[in-house]
PDB file of C-alpha atoms in Angstrom:
ATOM      1  CA  MET A   1       0.000   0.000   0.000  1.00 60.00           C
ATOM      2  CA  THR A   2       1.588   3.276  -1.125  1.00 58.00           C
ATOM      3  CA  ILE A   3       0.082   6.468   0.222  1.00 69.00           C
ATOM      4  CA  GLY A   4       0.871  10.111  -0.439  1.00 74.00           C
ATOM      5  CA  TRP A   5      -0.954  12.205   2.147  1.00 83.00           C
ATOM      6  CA  ASN A   6      -2.466  15.559   1.208  1.00 82.00           C
ATOM      7  CA  ASP A   7      -3.914  18.436   3.181  1.00 84.00           C
ATOM      8  CA  ASN A   8      -7.356  18.303   1.537  1.00 86.00           C
ATOM      9  CA  SER A   9      -8.910  15.832   3.970  1.00 90.00           C
ATOM     10  CA  PRO A  10      -8.087  14.187   7.295  1.00 94.00           C
ATOM     11  CA  ILE A  11      -5.501  11.390   7.155  1.00 95.00           C
ATOM     12  CA  TYR A  12      -7.923   8.824   8.600  1.00 96.00           C
ATOM     13  CA  ARG A  13     -10.309   9.559   5.706  1.00 95.00           C
ATOM     14  CA  GLN A  14      -7.480   9.234   3.177  1.00 95.00           C
ATOM     15  CA  LEU A  15      -6.479   5.906   4.709  1.00 96.00           C
ATOM     16  CA  LYS A  16     -10.092   4.711   4.620  1.00 95.00           C
ATOM     17  CA  ASP A  17     -10.357   5.773   0.957  1.00 93.00           C
ATOM     18  CA  LYS A  18      -7.147   3.897   0.161  1.00 93.00           C
ATOM     19  CA  VAL A  19      -8.521   0.684   1.698  1.00 94.00           C
ATOM     20  CA  ILE A  20     -11.796   1.192  -0.203  1.00 94.00           C
ATOM     21  CA  GLY A  21      -9.812   1.652  -3.427  1.00 92.00           C
ATOM     22  CA  MET A  22      -7.976  -1.597  -2.757  1.00 93.00           C
ATOM     23  CA  MET A  23     -11.322  -3.362  -2.297  1.00 94.00           C
ATOM     24  CA  LEU A  24     -12.705  -1.911  -5.534  1.00 92.00           C
ATOM     25  CA  ASP A  25      -9.516  -2.846  -7.418  1.00 93.00           C
ATOM     26  CA  GLY A  26      -9.651  -6.404  -6.098  1.00 92.00           C
ATOM     27  CA  ALA A  27      -6.415  -6.122  -4.094  1.00 94.00           C
ATOM     28  CA  LEU A  28      -8.471  -6.854  -0.958  1.00 95.00           C
ATOM     29  CA  LYS A  29     -11.144  -9.500  -1.326  1.00 95.00           C
ATOM     30  CA  ALA A  30     -13.801 -10.924   0.986  1.00 95.00           C
ATOM     31  CA  GLY A  31     -12.139 -12.717   3.881  1.00 96.00           C
ATOM     32  CA  ASP A  32      -8.760 -11.008   3.408  1.00 97.00           C
ATOM     33  CA  PRO A  33      -7.156  -9.574   6.538  1.00 97.00           C
ATOM     34  CA  LEU A  34      -6.300  -5.895   6.792  1.00 96.00           C
ATOM     35  CA  PRO A  35      -2.814  -5.031   8.017  1.00 94.00           C
ATOM     36  CA  SER A  36      -2.806  -4.488  11.774  1.00 94.00           C
ATOM     37  CA  VAL A  37      -3.280  -1.028  13.249  1.00 95.00           C
ATOM     38  CA  ARG A  38       0.242  -1.200  14.680  1.00 95.00           C
ATOM     39  CA  GLN A  39       1.721  -2.243  11.347  1.00 95.00           C
ATOM     40  CA  ILE A  40       0.074   0.623   9.425  1.00 94.00           C
ATOM     41  CA  ALA A  41       0.904   3.143  12.166  1.00 95.00           C
ATOM     42  CA  ALA A  42       4.575   2.126  12.149  1.00 95.00           C
ATOM     43  CA  GLU A  43       4.899   1.873   8.369  1.00 92.00           C
ATOM     44  CA  TYR A  44       3.363   5.283   7.659  1.00 91.00           C
ATOM     45  CA  GLN A  45       4.396   6.993  10.897  1.00 91.00           C
ATOM     46  CA  LEU A  46       0.815   7.588  11.966  1.00 94.00           C
ATOM     47  CA  ASN A  47      -0.799   7.745  15.351  1.00 95.00           C
ATOM     48  CA  PRO A  48      -2.478   4.375  15.985  1.00 96.00           C
ATOM     49  CA  ILE A  49      -5.654   6.276  16.929  1.00 97.00           C
ATOM     50  CA  THR A  50      -5.757   7.686  13.379  1.00 96.00           C
ATOM     51  CA  VAL A  51      -5.518   4.185  11.887  1.00 97.00           C
ATOM     52  CA  SER A  52      -8.110   2.871  14.356  1.00 96.00           C
ATOM     53  CA  LYS A  53     -10.520   5.641  13.366  1.00 97.00           C
ATOM     54  CA  ALA A  54     -10.196   4.744   9.669  1.00 97.00           C
ATOM     55  CA  TYR A  55     -10.695   1.061  10.412  1.00 97.00           C
ATOM     56  CA  GLN A  56     -13.674   1.786  12.698  1.00 97.00           C
ATOM     57  CA  GLU A  57     -15.415   3.691   9.903  1.00 96.00           C
ATOM     58  CA  LEU A  58     -14.917   0.664   7.650  1.00 97.00           C
ATOM     59  CA  VAL A  59     -16.511  -1.494  10.373  1.00 96.00           C
ATOM     60  CA  ASP A  60     -19.372   1.001  10.759  1.00 96.00           C
ATOM     61  CA  ASP A  61     -19.958   0.788   6.980  1.00 94.00           C
ATOM     62  CA  ASN A  62     -20.066  -3.052   7.252  1.00 94.00           C
ATOM     63  CA  LEU A  63     -17.117  -3.367   4.856  1.00 96.00           C
ATOM     64  CA  VAL A  64     -14.786  -4.849   7.462  1.00 97.00           C
ATOM     65  CA  GLU A  65     -15.459  -7.016  10.504  1.00 96.00           C
ATOM     66  CA  LYS A  66     -13.507  -7.242  13.732  1.00 94.00           C
ATOM     67  CA  ARG A  67     -12.558 -10.743  14.757  1.00 93.00           C
ATOM     68  CA  ARG A  68     -11.696 -10.452  18.395  1.00 92.00           C
ATOM     69  CA  GLY A  69      -8.069 -11.224  19.066  1.00 90.00           C
ATOM     70  CA  ILE A  70      -7.144 -11.925  15.435  1.00 92.00           C
ATOM     71  CA  GLY A  71      -7.760  -8.728  13.468  1.00 93.00           C
ATOM     72  CA  MET A  72      -9.923  -7.054  10.858  1.00 96.00           C
ATOM     73  CA  TYR A  73     -11.225  -8.840   7.775  1.00 97.00           C
ATOM     74  CA  VAL A  74     -13.028  -7.741   4.605  1.00 97.00           C
ATOM     75  CA  THR A  75     -16.683  -8.777   4.821  1.00 97.00           C
ATOM     76  CA  GLU A  76     -18.491 -10.913   2.276  1.00 96.00           C
ATOM     77  CA  GLY A  77     -20.089  -8.692  -0.384  1.00 94.00           C
ATOM     78  CA  ALA A  78     -18.047  -5.601   0.545  1.00 94.00           C
ATOM     79  CA  SER A  79     -16.737  -4.956  -2.973  1.00 91.00           C
ATOM     80  CA  GLU A  80     -20.202  -5.338  -4.544  1.00 92.00           C
ATOM     81  CA  LYS A  81     -21.680  -2.975  -1.958  1.00 93.00           C
ATOM     82  CA  LEU A  82     -18.879  -0.466  -2.570  1.00 92.00           C
ATOM     83  CA  LEU A  83     -19.198  -0.676  -6.335  1.00 91.00           C
ATOM     84  CA  ALA A  84     -22.936   0.025  -6.157  1.00 93.00           C
ATOM     85  CA  SER A  85     -22.510   2.977  -3.785  1.00 91.00           C
ATOM     86  CA  GLU A  86     -19.563   4.431  -5.728  1.00 89.00           C
ATOM     87  CA  ARG A  87     -21.497   4.216  -9.004  1.00 93.00           C
ATOM     88  CA  GLU A  88     -24.467   5.936  -7.339  1.00 95.00           C
ATOM     89  CA  ARG A  89     -22.244   8.658  -5.891  1.00 92.00           C
ATOM     90  CA  PHE A  90     -20.508   9.199  -9.247  1.00 94.00           C
ATOM     91  CA  LEU A  91     -23.811   9.579 -11.087  1.00 96.00           C
ATOM     92  CA  ARG A  92     -25.238  11.876  -8.391  1.00 96.00           C
ATOM     93  CA  GLU A  93     -22.189  14.048  -7.628  1.00 95.00           C
ATOM     94  CA  GLU A  94     -19.447  13.823 -10.251  1.00 95.00           C
ATOM     95  CA  TRP A  95     -21.191  13.104 -13.551  1.00 94.00           C
ATOM     96  CA  PRO A  96     -23.420  16.236 -13.588  1.00 95.00           C
ATOM     97  CA  ALA A  97     -20.367  18.505 -13.181  1.00 94.00           C
ATOM     98  CA  MET A  98     -18.443  16.556 -15.805  1.00 91.00           C
ATOM     99  CA  LEU A  99     -21.386  16.672 -18.213  1.00 90.00           C
ATOM    100  CA  GLU A 100     -21.726  20.430 -17.725  1.00 92.00           C
ATOM    101  CA  ARG A 101     -18.018  20.894 -18.483  1.00 91.00           C
ATOM    102  CA  ILE A 102     -18.320  18.757 -21.634  1.00 89.00           C
ATOM    103  CA  ARG A 103     -21.267  20.891 -22.798  1.00 89.00           C
ATOM    104  CA  ARG A 104     -19.439  24.114 -21.945  1.00 94.00           C
ATOM    105  CA  LEU A 105     -16.459  23.030 -24.051  1.00 91.00           C
ATOM    106  CA  GLY A 106     -18.706  22.105 -26.966  1.00 91.00           C
ATOM    107  CA  LEU A 107     -17.710  18.449 -26.934  1.00 89.00           C
ATOM    108  CA  ASN A 108     -19.991  15.514 -27.641  1.00 85.00           C
ATOM    109  CA  VAL A 109     -19.922  11.950 -26.357  1.00 77.00           C
ATOM    110  CA  GLU A 110     -19.186  10.449 -29.776  1.00 82.00           C
ATOM    111  CA  GLN A 111     -16.153  12.705 -30.172  1.00 83.00           C
ATOM    112  CA  LEU A 112     -14.900  11.853 -26.693  1.00 84.00           C
ATOM    113  CA  LEU A 113     -15.245   8.108 -27.332  1.00 85.00           C
ATOM    114  CA  ARG A 114     -13.655   8.305 -30.807  1.00 84.00           C
ATOM    115  CA  GLU A 115     -10.660  10.487 -29.943  1.00 72.00           C
ATOM    116  CA  PRO A 116      -7.745   9.066 -27.958  1.00 70.00           C
ATOM    117  CA  ASN A 117      -7.239  11.129 -24.793  1.00 65.00           C
ATOM    118  CA  GLY A 118     -10.517  12.934 -25.501  1.00 51.00           C
ATOM    119  CA  GLY A 119      -9.009  14.713 -28.504  1.00 52.00           C
ATOM    120  CA  ALA A 120      -6.067  16.174 -26.586  1.00 55.00           C
ATOM    121  CA  ARG A 121      -2.925  16.519 -28.652  1.00 50.00           C
TER     122      ARG A 121
END
């Protein structure tokens, strides 16, 4: 897991998003263990409370389950649940802005699909 932190959002949220990305990409599958809080804290020089907060949000979202004494594991169906919610969020939040920008620039979908790199040269 490679992470470059930025100042745009809290580190625990960035860590959570990184784990979610790994689930969506298939790097973490149902039943896979997450690295321990101590391991992530040491590797990325984070406060263990920060890592715990990220992991707790994943538990709260039912994407990860705590197995007492042995660690955190990706839940069954987590990637499907994430994919559905990410698609919904994209269509609700990101696509309208992107569509408006495409219209503003006078582009059309056929042109964007036909041109490599969207017609950029």
